[in-house]
Coordinates of C-alpha atoms in Angstrom, one line a residue:
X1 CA -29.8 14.9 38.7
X2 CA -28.8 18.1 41.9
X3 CA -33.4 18.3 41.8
X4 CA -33.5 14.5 42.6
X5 CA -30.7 14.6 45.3
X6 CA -32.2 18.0 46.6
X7 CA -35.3 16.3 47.1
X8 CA -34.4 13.4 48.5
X9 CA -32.1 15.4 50.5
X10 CA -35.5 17.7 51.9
X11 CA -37.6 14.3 53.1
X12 CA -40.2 14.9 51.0
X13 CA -42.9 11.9 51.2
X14 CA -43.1 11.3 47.3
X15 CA -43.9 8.1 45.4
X16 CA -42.2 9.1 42.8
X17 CA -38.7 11.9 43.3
X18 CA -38.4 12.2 39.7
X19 CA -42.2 13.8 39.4
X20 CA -41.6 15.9 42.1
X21 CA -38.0 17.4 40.5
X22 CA -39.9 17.5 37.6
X23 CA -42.8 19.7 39.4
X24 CA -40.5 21.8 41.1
X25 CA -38.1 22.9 38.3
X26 CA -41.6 24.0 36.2
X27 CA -42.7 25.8 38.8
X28 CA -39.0 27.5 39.3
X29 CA -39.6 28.2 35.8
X30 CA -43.1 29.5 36.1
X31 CA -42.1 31.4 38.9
X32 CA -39.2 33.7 37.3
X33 CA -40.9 34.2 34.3
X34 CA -44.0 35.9 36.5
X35 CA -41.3 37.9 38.2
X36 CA -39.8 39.3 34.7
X37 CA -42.9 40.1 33.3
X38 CA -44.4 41.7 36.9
X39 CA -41.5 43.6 36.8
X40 CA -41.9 44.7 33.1
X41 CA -45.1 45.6 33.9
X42 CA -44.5 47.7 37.2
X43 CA -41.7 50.0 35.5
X44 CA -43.5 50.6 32.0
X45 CA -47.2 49.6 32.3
X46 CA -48.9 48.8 28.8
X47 CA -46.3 51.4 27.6
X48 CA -44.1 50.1 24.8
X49 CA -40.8 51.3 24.5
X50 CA -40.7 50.7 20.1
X51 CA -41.4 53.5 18.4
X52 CA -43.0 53.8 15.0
X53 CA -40.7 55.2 12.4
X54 CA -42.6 57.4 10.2
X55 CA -43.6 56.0 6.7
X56 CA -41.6 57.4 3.4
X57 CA -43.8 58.0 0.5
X58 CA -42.5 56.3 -2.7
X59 CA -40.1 58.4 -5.2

């Protein structure tokens, strides 16, 4: 309900203010999940941080 008042609040010229919340809030959602995986990427690079355990050959 805060995205519809927001946006009616900004003077957007929409036909519709519950698309637009709805547009906005996926691309909030798009937009931090880039950020977290940019960031991922800039401090370890295709790098993975597991490591393999070695294998233990059966008794």
């Amino acid at each position: 309900m805060e995205d519809l008042w927001r946006i009616g609040d900004m003077g957007y010229r929409l036909n519709n203010p519950a698309d637009r919340a709805e547009y906005d809030k996926l691309r909030k959602r798009f937009r931090e999940e880039e950020e977290a995986l940019n960031v991922k990427n800039l401090l370890y690079g295709d790098s993975r941080l597991e490591r393999e355990l070695p294998k233990k050959e059966p008794v």
